[in-house]
PQR file with spaces between the fields and no chain letter, atoms N, CA, C, O and H, PARSE charges and radii, in Angstrom:
ATOM       1  N    UNK     1      93.307   67.691  114.259 -0.4000 1.5000
ATOM       2  CA   UNK     1      93.650   69.108  114.395 -0.0000 2.0000
ATOM       3  C    UNK     1      94.777   69.494  113.438  0.5500 1.7000
ATOM       4  O    UNK     1      94.727   70.543  112.796 -0.5500 1.4000
ATOM       5  N    UNK     2      95.796   68.633  113.349 -0.4000 1.5000
ATOM       6  CA   UNK     2      96.949   68.919  112.486 -0.0000 2.0000
ATOM       7  C    UNK     2      96.583   68.826  111.007  0.5500 1.7000
ATOM       8  O    UNK     2      97.211   69.455  110.155 -0.5500 1.4000
ATOM       9  H    UNK     2      95.837   67.780  113.870  0.4000 1.0000
ATOM      10  N    UNK     3      95.562   68.033  110.721 -0.4000 1.5000
ATOM      11  CA   UNK     3      95.237   67.760  109.321 -0.0000 2.0000
ATOM      12  C    UNK     3      94.510   68.916  108.636  0.5500 1.7000
ATOM      13  O    UNK     3      94.530   69.017  107.409 -0.5500 1.4000
ATOM      14  H    UNK     3      95.051   67.522  111.412  0.4000 1.0000
ATOM      15  N    UNK     4      93.866   69.790  109.419 -0.4000 1.5000
ATOM      16  CA   UNK     4      93.039   70.850  108.823 -0.0000 2.0000
ATOM      17  C    UNK     4      93.859   71.840  107.999  0.5500 1.7000
ATOM      18  O    UNK     4      93.484   72.116  106.860 -0.5500 1.4000
ATOM      19  H    UNK     4      93.849   69.707  110.415  0.4000 1.0000
ATOM      20  N    UNK     5      94.982   72.398  108.527 -0.4000 1.5000
ATOM      21  CA   UNK     5      95.762   73.361  107.720 -0.0000 2.0000
ATOM      22  C    UNK     5      96.312   72.738  106.438  0.5500 1.7000
ATOM      23  O    UNK     5      96.315   73.369  105.381 -0.5500 1.4000
ATOM      24  H    UNK     5      95.287   72.173  109.453  0.4000 1.0000
ATOM      25  N    UNK     6      96.779   71.490  106.547 -0.4000 1.5000
ATOM      26  CA   UNK     6      97.320   70.800  105.369 -0.0000 2.0000
ATOM      27  C    UNK     6      96.246   70.647  104.303  0.5500 1.7000
ATOM      28  O    UNK     6      96.499   70.860  103.117 -0.5500 1.4000
ATOM      29  H    UNK     6      96.776   70.978  107.406  0.4000 1.0000
ATOM      30  N    UNK     7      95.046   70.279  104.733 -0.4000 1.5000
ATOM      31  CA   UNK     7      93.931   70.108  103.808 -0.0000 2.0000
ATOM      32  C    UNK     7      93.596   71.425  103.124  0.5500 1.7000
ATOM      33  O    UNK     7      93.383   71.478  101.913 -0.5500 1.4000
ATOM      34  H    UNK     7      94.840   70.107  105.696  0.4000 1.0000
ATOM      35  N    UNK     8      93.553   72.494  103.928 -0.4000 1.5000
ATOM      36  CA   UNK     8      93.241   73.816  103.393 -0.0000 2.0000
ATOM      37  C    UNK     8      94.316   74.241  102.386  0.5500 1.7000
ATOM      38  O    UNK     8      94.009   74.788  101.327 -0.5500 1.4000
ATOM      39  H    UNK     8      93.726   72.451  104.912  0.4000 1.0000
ATOM      40  N    UNK     9      95.584   73.977  102.737 -0.4000 1.5000
ATOM      41  CA   UNK     9      96.693   74.345  101.854 -0.0000 2.0000
ATOM      42  C    UNK     9      96.609   73.602  100.526  0.5500 1.7000
ATOM      43  O    UNK     9      96.819   74.192   99.466 -0.5500 1.4000
ATOM      44  H    UNK     9      95.834   73.532  103.597  0.4000 1.0000
ATOM      45  N    UNK    10      96.305   72.311  100.581 -0.4000 1.5000
ATOM      46  CA   UNK    10      96.209   71.508   99.353 -0.0000 2.0000
ATOM      47  C    UNK    10      95.070   72.027   98.477  0.5500 1.7000
ATOM      48  O    UNK    10      95.184   72.051   97.251 -0.5500 1.4000
ATOM      49  H    UNK    10      96.135   71.831  101.442  0.4000 1.0000
ATOM      50  N    UNK    11      93.970   72.443   99.113 -0.4000 1.5000
ATOM      51  CA   UNK    11      92.831   72.982   98.367 -0.0000 2.0000
ATOM      52  C    UNK    11      93.226   74.275   97.668  0.5500 1.7000
ATOM      53  O    UNK    11      92.879   74.494   96.507 -0.5500 1.4000
ATOM      54  H    UNK    11      93.877   72.423  100.108  0.4000 1.0000
ATOM      55  N    UNK    12      93.963   75.142   98.391 -0.4000 1.5000
ATOM      56  CA   UNK    12      94.413   76.421   97.829 -0.0000 2.0000
ATOM      57  C    UNK    12      95.368   76.188   96.668  0.5500 1.7000
ATOM      58  O    UNK    12      95.248   76.827   95.622 -0.5500 1.4000
ATOM      59  H    UNK    12      94.244   74.964   99.334  0.4000 1.0000
ATOM      60  N    UNK    13      96.320   75.273   96.850 -0.4000 1.5000
ATOM      61  CA   UNK    13      97.283   74.979   95.783 -0.0000 2.0000
ATOM      62  C    UNK    13      96.569   74.407   94.555  0.5500 1.7000
ATOM      63  O    UNK    13      96.942   74.693   93.417 -0.5500 1.4000
ATOM      64  H    UNK    13      96.418   74.754   97.699  0.4000 1.0000
ATOM      65  N    UNK    14      95.534   73.594   94.803 -0.4000 1.5000
ATOM      66  CA   UNK    14      94.742   73.029   93.697 -0.0000 2.0000
ATOM      67  C    UNK    14      94.048   74.155   92.925  0.5500 1.7000
ATOM      68  O    UNK    14      94.012   74.141   91.695 -0.5500 1.4000
ATOM      69  H    UNK    14      95.231   73.362   95.727  0.4000 1.0000
ATOM      70  N    UNK    15      93.494   75.133   93.660 -0.4000 1.5000
ATOM      71  CA   UNK    15      92.838   76.274   93.018 -0.0000 2.0000
ATOM      72  C    UNK    15      93.837   77.059   92.180  0.5500 1.7000
ATOM      73  O    UNK    15      93.534   77.478   91.063 -0.5500 1.4000
ATOM      74  H    UNK    15      93.523   75.144   94.660  0.4000 1.0000
ATOM      75  N    UNK    16      95.047   77.255   92.738 -0.4000 1.5000
ATOM      76  CA   UNK    16      96.075   78.001   92.006 -0.0000 2.0000
ATOM      77  C    UNK    16      96.490   77.258   90.742  0.5500 1.7000
ATOM      78  O    UNK    16      96.740   77.873   89.705 -0.5500 1.4000
ATOM      79  H    UNK    16      95.293   76.914   93.645  0.4000 1.0000
ATOM      80  N    UNK    17      96.564   75.916   90.837 -0.4000 1.5000
ATOM      81  CA   UNK    17      96.925   75.112   89.673 -0.0000 2.0000
ATOM      82  C    UNK    17      95.858   75.247   88.586  0.5500 1.7000
ATOM      83  O    UNK    17      96.172   75.305   87.397 -0.5500 1.4000
ATOM      84  H    UNK    17      96.361   75.417   91.680  0.4000 1.0000
ATOM      85  N    UNK    18      94.601   75.295   89.008 -0.4000 1.5000
ATOM      86  CA   UNK    18      93.499   75.461   88.061 -0.0000 2.0000
ATOM      87  C    UNK    18      93.595   76.830   87.384  0.5500 1.7000
ATOM      88  O    UNK    18      93.368   76.953   86.180 -0.5500 1.4000
ATOM      89  H    UNK    18      94.346   75.248   89.974  0.4000 1.0000
ATOM      90  N    UNK    19      93.936   77.864   88.174 -0.4000 1.5000
ATOM      91  CA   UNK    19      94.091   79.204   87.614 -0.0000 2.0000
ATOM      92  C    UNK    19      95.240   79.226   86.612  0.5500 1.7000
ATOM      93  O    UNK    19      95.133   79.827   85.543 -0.5500 1.4000
ATOM      94  H    UNK    19      94.120   77.764   89.152  0.4000 1.0000
ATOM      95  N    UNK    20      96.342   78.564   86.968 -0.4000 1.5000
ATOM      96  CA   UNK    20      97.501   78.508   86.074 -0.0000 2.0000
ATOM      97  C    UNK    20      97.177   77.787   84.772  0.5500 1.7000
ATOM      98  O    UNK    20      97.709   78.127   83.715 -0.5500 1.4000
ATOM      99  H    UNK    20      96.429   78.076   87.837  0.4000 1.0000
ATOM     100  N    UNK    21      96.296   76.783   84.856 -0.4000 1.5000
ATOM     101  CA   UNK    21      95.914   76.005   83.675 -0.0000 2.0000
ATOM     102  C    UNK    21      95.211   76.889   82.643  0.5500 1.7000
ATOM     103  O    UNK    21      95.414   76.735   81.439 -0.5500 1.4000
ATOM     104  H    UNK    21      95.863   76.507   85.715  0.4000 1.0000
ATOM     105  N    UNK    22      94.390   77.809   83.125 -0.4000 1.5000
ATOM     106  CA   UNK    22      93.682   78.708   82.205 -0.0000 2.0000
ATOM     107  C    UNK    22      94.350   80.085   82.229  0.5500 1.7000
ATOM     108  O    UNK    22      94.165   80.861   83.166 -0.5500 1.4000
ATOM     109  H    UNK    22      94.225   77.935   84.104  0.4000 1.0000
ATOM     110  N    UNK    23      95.127   80.373   81.183 -0.4000 1.5000
ATOM     111  CA   UNK    23      95.860   81.637   81.107 -0.0000 2.0000
ATOM     112  C    UNK    23      94.948   82.843   81.008  0.5500 1.7000
ATOM     113  O    UNK    23      95.285   83.931   81.474 -0.5500 1.4000
ATOM     114  H    UNK    23      95.277   79.743   80.422  0.4000 1.0000
ATOM     115  N    UNK    24      93.784   82.641   80.393 -0.4000 1.5000
ATOM     116  CA   UNK    24      92.840   83.747   80.201 -0.0000 2.0000
ATOM     117  C    UNK    24      92.342   84.261   81.544  0.5500 1.7000
ATOM     118  O    UNK    24      92.264   85.468   81.775 -0.5500 1.4000
ATOM     119  H    UNK    24      93.510   81.757   80.014  0.4000 1.0000
ATOM     120  N    UNK    25      92.006   83.318   82.429 -0.4000 1.5000
ATOM     121  CA   UNK    25      91.508   83.698   83.746 -0.0000 2.0000
ATOM     122  C    UNK    25      92.586   84.436   84.531  0.5500 1.7000
ATOM     123  O    UNK    25      92.302   85.387   85.260 -0.5500 1.4000
ATOM     124  H    UNK    25      92.069   82.338   82.241  0.4000 1.0000
ATOM     125  N    UNK    26      93.845   83.977   84.368 -0.4000 1.5000
ATOM     126  CA   UNK    26      94.961   84.609   85.065 -0.0000 2.0000
ATOM     127  C    UNK    26      95.139   86.043   84.574  0.5500 1.7000
ATOM     128  O    UNK    26      95.380   86.950   85.371 -0.5500 1.4000
ATOM     129  H    UNK    26      94.075   83.204   83.776  0.4000 1.0000
ATOM     130  N    UNK    27      95.022   86.247   83.263 -0.4000 1.5000
ATOM     131  CA   UNK    27      95.127   87.594   82.691 -0.0000 2.0000
ATOM     132  C    UNK    27      94.029   88.488   83.239  0.5500 1.7000
ATOM     133  O    UNK    27      94.275   89.641   83.592 -0.5500 1.4000
ATOM     134  H    UNK    27      94.827   85.510   82.616  0.4000 1.0000
ATOM     135  N    UNK    28      92.814   87.952   83.311 -0.4000 1.5000
ATOM     136  CA   UNK    28      91.682   88.708   83.841 -0.0000 2.0000
ATOM     137  C    UNK    28      91.918   89.073   85.299  0.5500 1.7000
ATOM     138  O    UNK    28      91.627   90.189   85.729 -0.5500 1.4000
ATOM     139  H    UNK    28      92.615   87.015   83.025  0.4000 1.0000
ATOM     140  N    UNK    29      92.451   88.110   86.057 -0.4000 1.5000
ATOM     141  CA   UNK    29      92.737   88.334   87.473 -0.0000 2.0000
ATOM     142  C    UNK    29      93.786   89.427   87.639  0.5500 1.7000
ATOM     143  O    UNK    29      93.649   90.302   88.493 -0.5500 1.4000
ATOM     144  H    UNK    29      92.687   87.203   85.708  0.4000 1.0000
ATOM     145  N    UNK    30      94.834   89.373   86.818 -0.4000 1.5000
ATOM     146  CA   UNK    30      95.896   90.376   86.874 -0.0000 2.0000
ATOM     147  C    UNK    30      95.341   91.763   86.532  0.5500 1.7000
ATOM     148  O    UNK    30      95.689   92.759   87.165 -0.5500 1.4000
ATOM     149  H    UNK    30      94.946   88.662   86.124  0.4000 1.0000
ATOM     150  N    UNK    31      94.468   91.804   85.515 -0.4000 1.5000
ATOM     151  CA   UNK    31      93.851   93.066   85.096 -0.0000 2.0000
ATOM     152  C    UNK    31      92.980   93.635   86.220  0.5500 1.7000
ATOM     153  O    UNK    31      92.970   94.840   86.473 -0.5500 1.4000
ATOM     154  H    UNK    31      94.185   90.995   85.000  0.4000 1.0000
ATOM     155  N    UNK    32      92.251   92.734   86.886 -0.4000 1.5000
ATOM     156  CA   UNK    32      91.391   93.136   87.997 -0.0000 2.0000
ATOM     157  C    UNK    32      92.223   93.709   89.145  0.5500 1.7000
ATOM     158  O    UNK    32      91.869   94.732   89.731 -0.5500 1.4000
ATOM     159  H    UNK    32      92.260   91.755   86.681  0.4000 1.0000
ATOM     160  N    UNK    33      93.333   93.037   89.456 -0.4000 1.5000
ATOM     161  CA   UNK    33      94.220   93.502   90.529 -0.0000 2.0000
ATOM     162  C    UNK    33      94.791   94.875   90.185  0.5500 1.7000
ATOM     163  O    UNK    33      94.846   95.764   91.034 -0.5500 1.4000
ATOM     164  H    UNK    33      93.621   92.207   88.979  0.4000 1.0000
ATOM     165  N    UNK    34      95.217   95.040   88.925 -0.4000 1.5000
ATOM     166  CA   UNK    34      95.766   96.318   88.471 -0.0000 2.0000
ATOM     167  C    UNK    34      94.726   97.420   88.583  0.5500 1.7000
ATOM     168  O    UNK    34      95.026   98.524   89.039 -0.5500 1.4000
ATOM     169  H    UNK    34      95.172   94.318   88.235  0.4000 1.0000
ATOM     170  N    UNK    35      93.495   97.115   88.162 -0.4000 1.5000
ATOM     171  CA   UNK    35      92.394   98.072   88.230 -0.0000 2.0000
ATOM     172  C    UNK    35      92.111   98.482   89.665  0.5500 1.7000
ATOM     173  O    UNK    35      91.906   99.661   89.956 -0.5500 1.4000
ATOM     174  H    UNK    35      93.251   96.218   87.792  0.4000 1.0000
ATOM     175  N    UNK    36      92.100   97.485   90.576 -0.4000 1.5000
ATOM     176  CA   UNK    36      91.849   97.769   91.990 -0.0000 2.0000
ATOM     177  C    UNK    36      92.952   98.641   92.580  0.5500 1.7000
ATOM     178  O    UNK    36      92.673   99.553   93.359 -0.5500 1.4000
ATOM     179  H    UNK    36      92.267   96.527   90.341  0.4000 1.0000
ATOM     180  N    UNK    37      94.205   98.364   92.212 -0.4000 1.5000
ATOM     181  CA   UNK    37      95.330   99.160   92.702 -0.0000 2.0000
ATOM     182  C    UNK    37      95.216  100.606   92.236  0.5500 1.7000
ATOM     183  O    UNK    37      95.411  101.535   93.020 -0.5500 1.4000
ATOM     184  H    UNK    37      94.431   97.623   91.580  0.4000 1.0000
ATOM     185  N    UNK    38      94.896  100.793   90.948 -0.4000 1.5000
ATOM     186  CA   UNK    38      94.740  102.140   90.391 -0.0000 2.0000
ATOM     187  C    UNK    38      93.583  102.857   91.077  0.5500 1.7000
ATOM     188  O    UNK    38      93.697  104.026   91.446 -0.5500 1.4000
ATOM     189  H    UNK    38      94.738  100.038   90.312  0.4000 1.0000
ATOM     190  N    UNK    39      92.464  102.145   91.246 -0.4000 1.5000
ATOM     191  CA   UNK    39      91.291  102.722   91.897 -0.0000 2.0000
ATOM     192  C    UNK    39      91.617  103.144   93.325  0.5500 1.7000
ATOM     193  O    UNK    39      91.223  104.225   93.762 -0.5500 1.4000
ATOM     194  H    UNK    39      92.371  101.196   90.946  0.4000 1.0000
ATOM     195  N    UNK    40      92.342  102.286   94.055 -0.4000 1.5000
ATOM     196  CA   UNK    40      92.715  102.580   95.435 -0.0000 2.0000
ATOM     197  C    UNK    40      93.632  103.799   95.496  0.5500 1.7000
ATOM     198  O    UNK    40      93.480  104.644   96.378 -0.5500 1.4000
ATOM     199  H    UNK    40      92.662  101.407   93.699  0.4000 1.0000
ATOM     200  N    UNK    41      94.581  103.894   94.565 -0.4000 1.5000
ATOM     201  CA   UNK    41      95.509  105.022   94.508 -0.0000 2.0000
ATOM     202  C    UNK    41      94.758  106.327   94.271  0.5500 1.7000
ATOM     203  O    UNK    41      94.997  107.323   94.953 -0.5500 1.4000
ATOM     204  H    UNK    41      94.704  103.207   93.849  0.4000 1.0000
ATOM     205  N    UNK    42      93.844  106.315   93.295 -0.4000 1.5000
ATOM     206  CA   UNK    42      93.049  107.515   92.982 -0.0000 2.0000
ATOM     207  C    UNK    42      92.182  107.896   94.172  0.5500 1.7000
ATOM     208  O    UNK    42      92.079  109.073   94.519 -0.5500 1.4000
ATOM     209  H    UNK    42      93.650  105.506   92.740  0.4000 1.0000
ATOM     210  N    UNK    43      91.554  106.894   94.803 -0.4000 1.5000
ATOM     211  CA   UNK    43      90.680  107.155   95.949 -0.0000 2.0000
ATOM     212  C    UNK    43      91.463  107.775   97.101  0.5500 1.7000
ATOM     213  O    UNK    43      91.002  108.738   97.713 -0.5500 1.4000
ATOM     214  H    UNK    43      91.638  105.938   94.521  0.4000 1.0000
ATOM     215  N    UNK    44      92.647  107.232   97.405 -0.4000 1.5000
ATOM     216  CA   UNK    44      93.461  107.765   98.499 -0.0000 2.0000
ATOM     217  C    UNK    44      93.925  109.191   98.181  0.5500 1.7000
ATOM     218  O    UNK    44      93.975  110.044   99.067 -0.5500 1.4000
ATOM     219  H    UNK    44      93.022  106.450   96.907  0.4000 1.0000
ATOM     220  N    UNK    45      94.263  109.441   96.912 -0.4000 1.5000
ATOM     221  CA   UNK    45      94.681  110.775   96.485 -0.0000 2.0000
ATOM     222  C    UNK    45      93.541  111.783   96.665  0.5500 1.7000
ATOM     223  O    UNK    45      93.737  112.867   97.215 -0.5500 1.4000
ATOM     224  H    UNK    45      94.222  108.748   96.193  0.4000 1.0000
ATOM     225  N    UNK    46      92.355  111.408   96.197 -0.4000 1.5000
ATOM     226  CA   UNK    46      91.183  112.277   96.336 -0.0000 2.0000
ATOM     227  C    UNK    46      90.845  112.511   97.805  0.5500 1.7000
ATOM     228  O    UNK    46      90.463  113.618   98.184 -0.5500 1.4000
ATOM     229  H    UNK    46      92.196  110.527   95.751  0.4000 1.0000
ATOM     230  N    UNK    47      90.981  111.484   98.627 -0.4000 1.5000
ATOM     231  CA   UNK    47      90.682  111.600  100.046 -0.0000 2.0000
ATOM     232  C    UNK    47      91.638  112.583  100.719  0.5500 1.7000
ATOM     233  O    UNK    47      91.214  113.399  101.538 -0.5500 1.4000
ATOM     234  H    UNK    47      91.291  110.585   98.319  0.4000 1.0000
ATOM     235  N    UNK    48      92.932  112.509  100.375 -0.4000 1.5000
ATOM     236  CA   UNK    48      93.914  113.426  100.954 -0.0000 2.0000
ATOM     237  C    UNK    48      93.625  114.864  100.522  0.5500 1.7000
ATOM     238  O    UNK    48      93.740  115.791  101.324 -0.5500 1.4000
ATOM     239  H    UNK    48      93.277  111.847   99.710  0.4000 1.0000
ATOM     240  N    UNK    49      93.250  115.048   99.256 -0.4000 1.5000
ATOM     241  CA   UNK    49      92.892  116.372   98.747 -0.0000 2.0000
ATOM     242  C    UNK    49      91.670  116.906   99.494  0.5500 1.7000
ATOM     243  O    UNK    49      91.628  118.074   99.880 -0.5500 1.4000
ATOM     244  H    UNK    49      93.157  114.295   98.604  0.4000 1.0000
ATOM     245  N    UNK    50      90.686  116.043   99.690 -0.4000 1.5000
ATOM     246  CA   UNK    50      89.463  116.428  100.405 -0.0000 2.0000
ATOM     247  C    UNK    50      89.777  116.862  101.833  0.5500 1.7000
ATOM     248  O    UNK    50      89.205  117.836  102.324 -0.5500 1.4000
ATOM     249  H    UNK    50      90.720  115.095   99.376  0.4000 1.0000
ATOM     250  N    UNK    51      90.680  116.147  102.505 -0.4000 1.5000
ATOM     251  CA   UNK    51      91.071  116.503  103.869 -0.0000 2.0000
ATOM     252  C    UNK    51      91.772  117.855  103.898  0.5500 1.7000
ATOM     253  O    UNK    51      91.545  118.652  104.808 -0.5500 1.4000
ATOM     254  H    UNK    51      91.144  115.355  102.107  0.4000 1.0000
ATOM     255  N    UNK    52      92.624  118.117  102.906 -0.4000 1.5000
ATOM     256  CA   UNK    52      93.315  119.408  102.823 -0.0000 2.0000
ATOM     257  C    UNK    52      92.318  120.538  102.633  0.5500 1.7000
ATOM     258  O    UNK    52      92.446  121.595  103.250 -0.5500 1.4000
ATOM     259  H    UNK    52      92.808  117.469  102.167  0.4000 1.0000
ATOM     260  N    UNK    53      91.324  120.315  101.777 -0.4000 1.5000
ATOM     261  CA   UNK    53      90.290  121.322  101.511 -0.0000 2.0000
ATOM     262  C    UNK    53      89.495  121.597  102.783  0.5500 1.7000
ATOM     263  O    UNK    53      89.178  122.749  103.080 -0.5500 1.4000
ATOM     264  H    UNK    53      91.221  119.456  101.275  0.4000 1.0000
ATOM     265  N    UNK    54      89.175  120.554  103.528 -0.4000 1.5000
ATOM     266  CA   UNK    54      88.415  120.717  104.774 -0.0000 2.0000
ATOM     267  C    UNK    54      89.195  121.511  105.812  0.5500 1.7000
ATOM     268  O    UNK    54      88.616  122.314  106.543 -0.5500 1.4000
ATOM     269  H    UNK    54      89.432  119.618  103.287  0.4000 1.0000
ATOM     270  N    UNK    55      90.505  121.291  105.883 -0.4000 1.5000
ATOM     271  CA   UNK    55      91.327  121.963  106.901 -0.0000 2.0000
ATOM     272  C    UNK    55      91.517  123.452  106.600  0.5500 1.7000
ATOM     273  O    UNK    55      91.828  124.228  107.504 -0.5500 1.4000
ATOM     274  H    UNK    55      90.975  120.639  105.290  0.4000 1.0000
ATOM     275  N    UNK    56      91.333  123.861  105.328 -0.4000 1.5000
ATOM     276  CA   UNK    56      91.511  125.272  104.968 -0.0000 2.0000
ATOM     277  C    UNK    56      90.422  126.158  105.579  0.5500 1.7000
ATOM     278  O    UNK    56      90.425  127.372  105.373 -0.5500 1.4000
ATOM     279  H    UNK    56      91.080  123.231  104.594  0.4000 1.0000
C-alpha cells in the first residue's frame, strides 16, 4: 500500500526528466500552456459579455 504513491512519484519525476532532456518538447509544452491560457481568458471574457447581453 505504501509503495504505490512512491512508485507513481518516481514515474512522474522520470517523465519530467525526459521532458527536461528535450528542450524542444518543453518549448512546445510551454507554448501549448500559453495558448490554452489565452484561449480560456478570451472564452471567459466572451461568456461574461454574452451573459450581460442576455440580461439586457
